[in-house]
């Protein structure tokens, strides 16, 4: 998948944490809805890849969630590849010591209450540091939610995943990898992934970063052949120089999108209270992002949209070669709004040549506009709108990307027709299948053939069936017109950035 000629990540310690063959879990019980450890164990079981090698450790219970439990790690018949600790803070050093004695080399520590809680927590932090050094352990955390790996066991295990987040993460493995200094941000954004068609392959909540930090994980994702787009939620960066060096080496091949949560007094106070981190001035991070080619935003919605847009472009290997946009719309209002925002975001809406306008005039009403945007005024021939007109623009060499506004949910239309007492003919009943087989597959072929991105939008929420058809086929689709030009602008800017740094993309 990756365009980066990377070394194998097979022996990397983060790869080992993402792909354990066996795991012991401290802190789970049978109260499925009331304890975090129990919910996290439930998600590990649901991933379906461990084939019996999950070992709950509990001093009193014989079984935890139907699985044989062990009173101590010393009772487990094998040395687990990974220990997962969700226990009261004061117990964590003792459990780590026992894991070290047993030979466990990799851990995830979810427990909070370390450096973020004052002098006692800082002392406990020093204790776990010493134990990790003593036994040559690598661990994620503390104060984290762990990891999600949609590629768990790939290619041998096609349907398995590994998820320690306390929220179920939809299993749509893809080329996006996320590093987050907030476990909740990493986990709760997953609620949007299904509706938006965001395919996260890997996600790591690094927590307080006592042992493995954001830079360590970024280094791994830089060389990971299954990662093509990287998302960062940042509260502080410890290894500043190394981060800049790594980011500069990564962004010409793999785009990075970042949110920096600090930068204001109130934000810094909030970050200090929940992680103990010290954030710094927003302008410093903005300068770093600009220098390294990182795409930054303060909006979680934009963060997700940018990741999806770049992920699809990386999958198709289709990027705009310039900033000229052709717009096809079913009405003047959306066309005017998209024209305005496109220009505000640095895109150009050129007037089409006379020859091209004459081609469009053959198929649009006399009242329609052929200038750009092409306003077909609700003349809904969807074969023209979704295939013929975009193809004309692609062949014309007059645009670098195409926007089509006018995706409707025909299920609603057909319901209205039926309620009015009219009968649906077979073609109308089969419209969804026809649209999927002919239109959507043709769109994908055209994008690849002409190497020009086509973005679609419609006045519906993403959950509507016809919007979901675009998402199922991994075709760029937007609800309304507000975000479509912003995302195209981001895609154009990234394409220009890497064209200047990566010889492979100069032409």
C-alpha atoms as one frame of an Amber mdcrd trajectory, in Angstrom:
protein
   0.000   0.000   0.000   2.675   2.488   0.981   4.648   4.506  -1.555   7.553
   4.734   0.855  10.333   2.221   0.233  10.367   1.308   3.895  12.248  -1.284
   5.839  10.205  -4.058   7.360   8.534  -3.121  10.648   8.177  -6.767  11.638
  10.561  -6.632  14.608   9.593  -3.153  15.808   8.398  -3.066  19.448   5.252
  -1.189  18.406   4.531  -3.877  15.818   4.826  -6.425  18.635   2.329  -4.501
  20.773  -0.105  -4.202  17.861   0.157  -7.908  16.975   0.462  -9.971  20.168
  -0.198 -13.690  19.827  -1.148 -13.883  23.511  -2.281 -11.345  26.082  -2.835
 -11.297  29.839  -5.359  -8.808  31.209  -5.230  -7.370  34.743  -8.341  -5.546
  35.960 -11.245  -7.213  34.156 -14.157  -8.982  35.848 -17.706 -10.074  34.994
 -19.347  -6.665  35.463 -19.490  -5.930  31.742 -21.040  -2.461  31.874 -19.471
  -0.960  34.990 -15.698  -1.410  34.804 -13.369  -0.167  32.098 -11.204  -3.279
  32.216 -14.210  -5.505  31.568 -15.313  -3.440  28.586 -11.803  -3.465  27.177
 -11.517  -7.242  27.599 -14.862  -7.607  25.834 -13.483  -5.695  22.851 -10.335
  -7.839  22.763 -12.489 -10.987  22.692 -14.704  -9.515  19.958 -11.658  -9.077
  17.705 -11.591 -12.824  17.224  -7.899 -13.351  16.567  -6.404 -14.810  19.732
  -7.544 -18.430  19.398  -7.721 -19.034  23.145  -4.594 -17.116  24.115  -6.332
 -14.509  26.291  -5.432 -14.872  29.973  -7.444 -12.827  32.499  -5.639 -12.477
  35.828  -7.916 -12.198  38.875  -7.155 -13.185  42.490 -10.642 -14.613  43.203
 -12.551 -15.469  40.020 -12.156 -18.816  38.247 -13.601 -17.436  34.997 -13.803
 -13.933  33.580 -16.309 -13.430  30.759 -16.326 -17.156  30.111 -12.532 -17.466
  29.921 -10.403 -19.333  32.456  -8.792 -16.864  34.857  -5.474 -17.153  36.695
  -4.676 -15.914  40.188  -1.217 -14.746  39.172   0.817 -14.220  36.033   3.073
 -17.005  37.303   0.163 -19.455  36.897  -0.241 -18.746  33.168   1.190 -21.688
  31.153   3.040 -19.492  28.619   4.822 -16.139  28.718   2.294 -13.677  27.262
   3.446 -11.415  24.444   1.594  -8.480  25.999   0.319  -7.508  29.451  -2.658
  -5.154  29.640  -3.003  -3.412  33.016  -6.200  -1.647  34.152  -5.694  -1.562
  37.928  -5.573   0.982  40.782  -2.431   3.068  40.409  -0.767   1.926  43.636
  -0.796  -1.727  42.453   0.712  -1.088  39.015   4.429  -1.155  40.030   3.986
  -4.497  41.812   2.194  -6.036  38.810   4.860  -4.658  36.456   7.569  -6.220
  38.625   5.833  -9.612  38.427   5.438  -9.258  34.645   9.140  -8.518  34.385
  10.029 -11.556  36.470   7.795 -13.708  34.252   9.548 -12.457  31.100   6.855
 -10.204  29.615   8.474  -7.546  27.402   5.526  -5.428  26.220   2.770  -3.734
  28.227  -0.148  -1.350  27.904  -0.922   0.564  31.117  -4.391   2.111  31.087
  -4.337   3.091  34.781  -4.295   6.831  35.451  -3.168   8.733  38.528   0.531
   9.120  37.761   2.303  12.392  36.942  -1.013  14.217  36.454  -1.920  13.809
  40.169   0.988  15.455  41.970   4.028  14.293  43.932   2.716  10.807  44.803
   1.861  10.112  41.177   5.256  11.371  40.029   6.970   8.994  42.447   4.939
   6.063  41.067   5.952   7.175  37.559   9.609   6.901  38.531   8.998   3.415
  39.929   7.513   2.073  36.695  10.346   3.704  34.731  12.909   1.825  36.830
  11.077  -1.493  36.490  10.820  -1.111  32.710  14.537  -0.373  32.477  15.407
  -3.277  34.796  13.588  -5.848  32.640  14.076  -4.176  29.231  10.327  -3.617
  28.842   8.532  -1.304  26.415   5.125   0.021  27.374   2.399   2.379  26.198
   0.892   4.670  28.835   0.087   5.076  31.604  -3.232   6.930  31.461  -4.111
   5.650  27.995  -6.718   3.485  26.270  -4.216   1.382  24.374  -4.409   0.409
  20.725  -6.624  -0.494  17.807  -5.210  -2.591  14.963  -7.590  -3.343  12.112
  -4.754  -5.210  10.362  -4.204  -7.608  13.266  -2.485 -10.777  12.040  -2.642
  -9.647   8.396  -2.379 -11.331   5.908  -2.969 -14.657   7.684  -5.995 -13.414
   9.640  -8.274 -11.626   7.205 -11.177 -10.746   9.530  -9.491 -10.309  12.913
  -8.744  -7.056  14.701  -7.197  -6.076  18.035  -8.993  -3.412  20.064  -8.297
  -2.342  23.649 -10.317   0.871  23.416 -13.277   0.888  25.772 -15.614   1.750
  22.895 -16.320  -0.602  20.022 -14.488   0.553  16.914 -16.145  -0.386  13.596
 -13.937  -2.813  11.718 -13.244  -1.118   8.381  -9.529  -1.534   7.998  -7.880
   1.105   5.873  -4.747   3.162   5.306  -5.247   5.777   8.053  -3.208   5.509
  11.259  -3.769   7.758  14.276  -1.538   8.749  17.195  -3.389  10.460  20.027
  -2.286  11.912  23.338  -5.916  11.623  24.428  -7.454   8.172  24.628 -10.975
   9.555  24.489 -10.292  11.546  21.317  -8.877   8.417  19.678 -11.813   6.252
  20.754 -14.817   8.560  20.457 -14.015   9.798  16.961 -14.642   6.174  15.963
 -18.372   6.845  16.240 -18.123   8.917  13.059 -16.090   6.483  11.007 -18.988
   4.372   9.734 -21.166   7.263   8.588 -18.281   9.165   6.996 -16.525   6.168
   5.486 -13.281   6.806   7.360 -11.215   3.632   7.325  -8.801   3.563  10.244
  -6.192   0.844  10.054  -4.324   1.522  13.290  -4.758   3.867  16.234  -2.567
   4.276  19.311  -3.402   6.192  22.488   0.004   7.067  23.955  -1.191   8.578
  27.252   1.507  10.048  29.511   4.324   8.712  27.296   6.583   7.434  30.070
   8.237   4.926  27.747   6.831   5.073  24.206   5.944   8.530  22.938   4.374
  10.131  19.893   7.706  10.350  18.076   8.366   6.619  18.557   4.989   5.793
  17.029   5.430   8.296  14.191   8.743   6.633  13.331   6.927   3.288  13.137
   4.077   4.624  10.972   6.572   6.326   8.651   7.940   2.900   7.731   4.704
   0.918   8.041   3.634  -0.304   4.566  -0.028  -0.430   5.669  -0.077   3.253
   6.681  -0.543   5.901   3.987  -2.102   8.769   5.976  -1.304   9.780   9.572
  -3.475  11.705  12.036  -2.055  13.324  15.187  -3.802  14.672  18.280  -1.075
  16.631  20.094  -0.885  18.159  23.558   2.912  18.345  23.762   5.918  17.061
  21.822   8.833  15.848  23.935  11.397  15.114  21.208  11.013  18.334  19.242
  14.044  18.060  16.944  13.419  14.394  16.189   9.746  15.132  15.498  10.645
  17.805  12.936  13.199  15.521  11.278  10.731  12.617  11.091   7.838  14.732
   9.858   9.970  16.223   7.077  10.958  12.720   5.985   7.356  11.462   6.112
   5.128  14.136   4.558   6.478  13.922   0.979   5.149  10.339   0.928   2.453
  10.177   3.589   0.330  13.219   4.498   0.059  14.094   8.193  -2.986  15.884
   9.625  -2.673  17.323  13.141  -4.724  18.948  15.872  -2.777  20.818  18.535
  -4.969  21.155  21.626  -2.818  23.628  23.572  -1.868  27.192  22.768  -4.198
  29.104  25.090  -4.032  29.585  28.867  -7.258  27.685  29.520  -6.239  24.834
  27.188  -2.835  24.566  28.878  -4.531  24.384  32.286  -6.872  21.638  31.076
  -4.025  19.584  29.577  -1.951  19.893  32.757  -4.861  18.595  34.844  -5.514
  15.458  32.799  -2.030  14.422  31.631   0.459  16.579  33.525   1.859  17.870
  30.212   3.062  21.415  29.661   1.780  22.855  26.387   3.344  25.820  24.641
   2.471  28.756  22.426   0.250  28.035  19.442   2.507  30.034  17.097   5.444
  27.690  17.759   3.406  24.671  16.698   2.017  26.513  13.673   5.589  27.264
  12.570   6.602  23.616  13.056   3.603  22.382  11.075   4.354  24.804   8.245
   8.041  23.856   8.135   7.320  20.119   8.049   4.349  20.129   5.652   1.860
  18.983   8.290  -1.757  19.935   7.609  -3.191  21.426  10.807  -6.683  22.266
  12.008  -8.476  23.191  15.225 -11.662  21.362  14.220 -12.237  17.654  14.859
 -14.699  17.599  11.961 -12.110  19.008   9.573  -9.536  16.602  11.016 -11.731
  13.632  10.050 -12.687  15.064   6.644  -9.057  15.773   5.762  -8.011  12.262
   6.766 -10.760  10.749   4.624  -9.974  12.960   1.620  -6.255  12.191   1.716
  -6.898   8.500   2.375  -9.050   8.197  -0.747  -6.514  10.103  -2.838  -3.707
   7.833  -1.622  -5.812   4.746  -2.401  -6.677   5.889  -5.921  -3.285   7.545
  -6.495  -5.280  10.483  -7.889  -4.362  14.073  -6.934  -5.235  17.390  -8.632
  -2.432  18.679 -10.840  -3.593  22.281 -10.415  -6.267  24.397  -8.733  -8.837
  24.683 -11.572 -12.211  23.301 -10.486 -15.206  22.456 -12.664 -18.566  22.494
 -10.859 -21.727  20.679 -11.967 -24.776  21.580  -9.890 -28.541  21.099  -9.983
 -29.240  24.641  -8.755 -27.727  28.106  -8.742 -27.579  28.567  -4.968 -25.254
  25.659  -4.171 -23.159  26.555  -7.222 -22.734  30.140  -6.026 -21.805  29.009
  -2.511 -19.239  26.503  -3.769 -17.761  29.067  -6.159 -17.311  31.561  -3.344
 -15.755  29.123  -0.881 -13.536  27.603  -3.572 -12.003  30.996  -4.316 -11.665
  31.786  -0.600  -9.679  28.546  -0.210  -7.340  29.355  -3.092  -9.049  27.410
  -5.883  -9.930  28.762  -9.323 -13.313  28.415 -11.063 -12.385  29.146 -14.706
 -14.940  30.038 -17.365 -15.179  27.148 -19.809 -14.133  27.540 -23.433 -16.790
  28.167 -26.075 -16.206  24.692 -27.512 -16.782  23.005 -24.160 -19.879  25.079
 -23.414 -21.383  24.054 -26.755 -20.936  20.404 -25.780 -22.860  20.950 -22.543
 -25.616  22.950 -24.236 -26.537  19.860 -26.245 -27.821  18.185 -23.068 -29.019
  20.932 -20.708 -32.160  23.124 -20.764 -32.008  26.532 -22.439 -32.431  28.142
 -19.031 -29.369  26.331 -17.673 -25.855  27.785 -17.412 -22.857  26.225 -19.151
 -20.226  28.723 -18.014 -18.892  27.202 -14.714 -20.604  26.227 -12.582 -22.734
  24.198 -14.963 -26.210  24.782 -13.519 -28.591  22.205 -14.993 -31.589  23.612
 -13.033 -32.994  20.303 -11.745 -32.895  18.618 -15.143 -32.190  15.276 -13.478
 -30.647  12.970 -16.042 -28.303  11.289 -13.597 -26.303   9.552 -16.356 -25.426
  12.990 -17.741 -24.793  14.520 -14.353 -22.706  11.722 -12.884 -20.901  10.295
 -15.925 -21.190  12.224 -19.203 -20.593  15.743 -17.849 -17.695  14.818 -15.537
 -16.125  12.879 -18.417 -16.420  15.908 -20.713 -14.647  18.028 -18.112 -11.922
  15.441 -17.584 -11.241  15.132 -21.323 -11.228  18.901 -21.839  -7.907  19.606
 -20.051  -9.630  22.726 -18.675  -9.986  21.535 -15.057  -7.898  19.715 -12.464
 -10.802  18.466 -10.324 -14.583  18.148 -10.597 -17.395  18.786  -8.103 -20.882
  17.350  -8.668 -23.672  18.631  -6.406 -26.990  16.819  -6.750 -26.817  13.417
  -5.073 -30.358  12.600  -3.960 -31.764   9.739  -1.954 -34.044   8.086  -4.495
 -35.537   5.866  -1.784 -37.326   8.964  -0.478 -38.504   9.886  -3.962 -39.827
   6.394  -4.613 -41.615   6.353  -1.253 -43.412   9.581  -2.169 -44.382   8.130
  -5.559 -45.816   5.017  -3.924 -47.691   7.020  -1.271 -49.258   9.130  -4.013
 -50.840   5.978  -5.425 -48.639   5.650  -8.504 -46.945   2.389  -9.405 -43.210
   2.024  -9.770 -41.992   0.370 -12.939 -39.179  -2.193 -12.805 -36.494   0.306
 -13.826 -37.427   2.591 -10.945 -37.493  -0.310  -8.490 -34.046  -1.384  -9.641
 -32.619   2.126  -9.770 -30.302   1.604  -6.806 -28.757  -1.498  -8.387 -28.443
   0.242 -11.752 -26.860   3.274 -10.118 -24.386   1.119  -8.225 -23.412  -1.158
 -11.108 -23.236   1.445 -13.859 -22.706   4.884 -12.354 -20.529   4.319  -9.282
 -18.220   1.817 -10.944 -17.889   4.108 -13.977 -16.950   7.044 -11.753 -14.099
   5.072 -10.203 -12.822   4.022 -13.636 -12.950   7.603 -14.938 -11.030   8.992
 -11.964  -8.280   6.440 -12.442  -8.217   6.771 -16.244  -7.896  10.579 -16.327
  -6.174  10.960 -12.937  -8.613  13.704 -11.962 -10.519  13.610  -8.647 -14.318
  13.898  -8.684 -16.056  14.982  -5.471 -19.811  14.547  -4.958 -22.275  16.210
  -2.591 -25.970  16.144  -1.797 -28.451  17.692   0.652 -28.660  14.615   2.891
 -27.033  13.361   6.101 -24.402  10.672   5.575 -26.564   7.932   7.078 -28.991
   8.003   4.119 -28.767   4.859   1.939 -27.741   6.572  -1.292 -25.033   8.580
   0.451 -23.819   5.325   1.971 -23.579   3.774  -1.512 -20.887   6.320  -2.387
 -19.139   5.577   0.907 -19.263   1.805   0.318 -17.497   2.372  -3.008 -14.961
   4.753  -1.406 -16.011   7.658  -3.636 -15.643  11.176  -2.145 -19.099  12.285
  -0.959 -20.110  15.269   1.189 -23.274  16.301   2.972 -24.219  19.747   1.620
 -21.588  22.054   0.154 -19.751  23.574   3.115 -16.811  21.175   3.343 -16.270
  19.986  -0.216 -14.208  22.953  -1.452 -12.186  23.085   1.769 -11.180  19.436
   1.348 -10.339  19.906  -2.331  -8.157  22.850  -1.344  -6.317  20.702   1.216
  -5.805  17.993  -1.409  -4.459  20.514  -3.940  -2.119  22.101  -1.391  -0.739
  18.722  -0.349  -0.269  17.675  -3.993   1.691  20.880  -4.673   3.768  20.420
  -1.519   4.868  16.887  -2.270   5.365  17.600  -5.984   8.107  20.025  -4.987
   9.788  17.570  -2.587   9.181  14.129  -4.036  10.693  13.568  -7.518   8.176
  10.794  -8.194   5.328  13.316  -8.346   6.897  16.116 -10.378   5.060  15.023
 -13.514
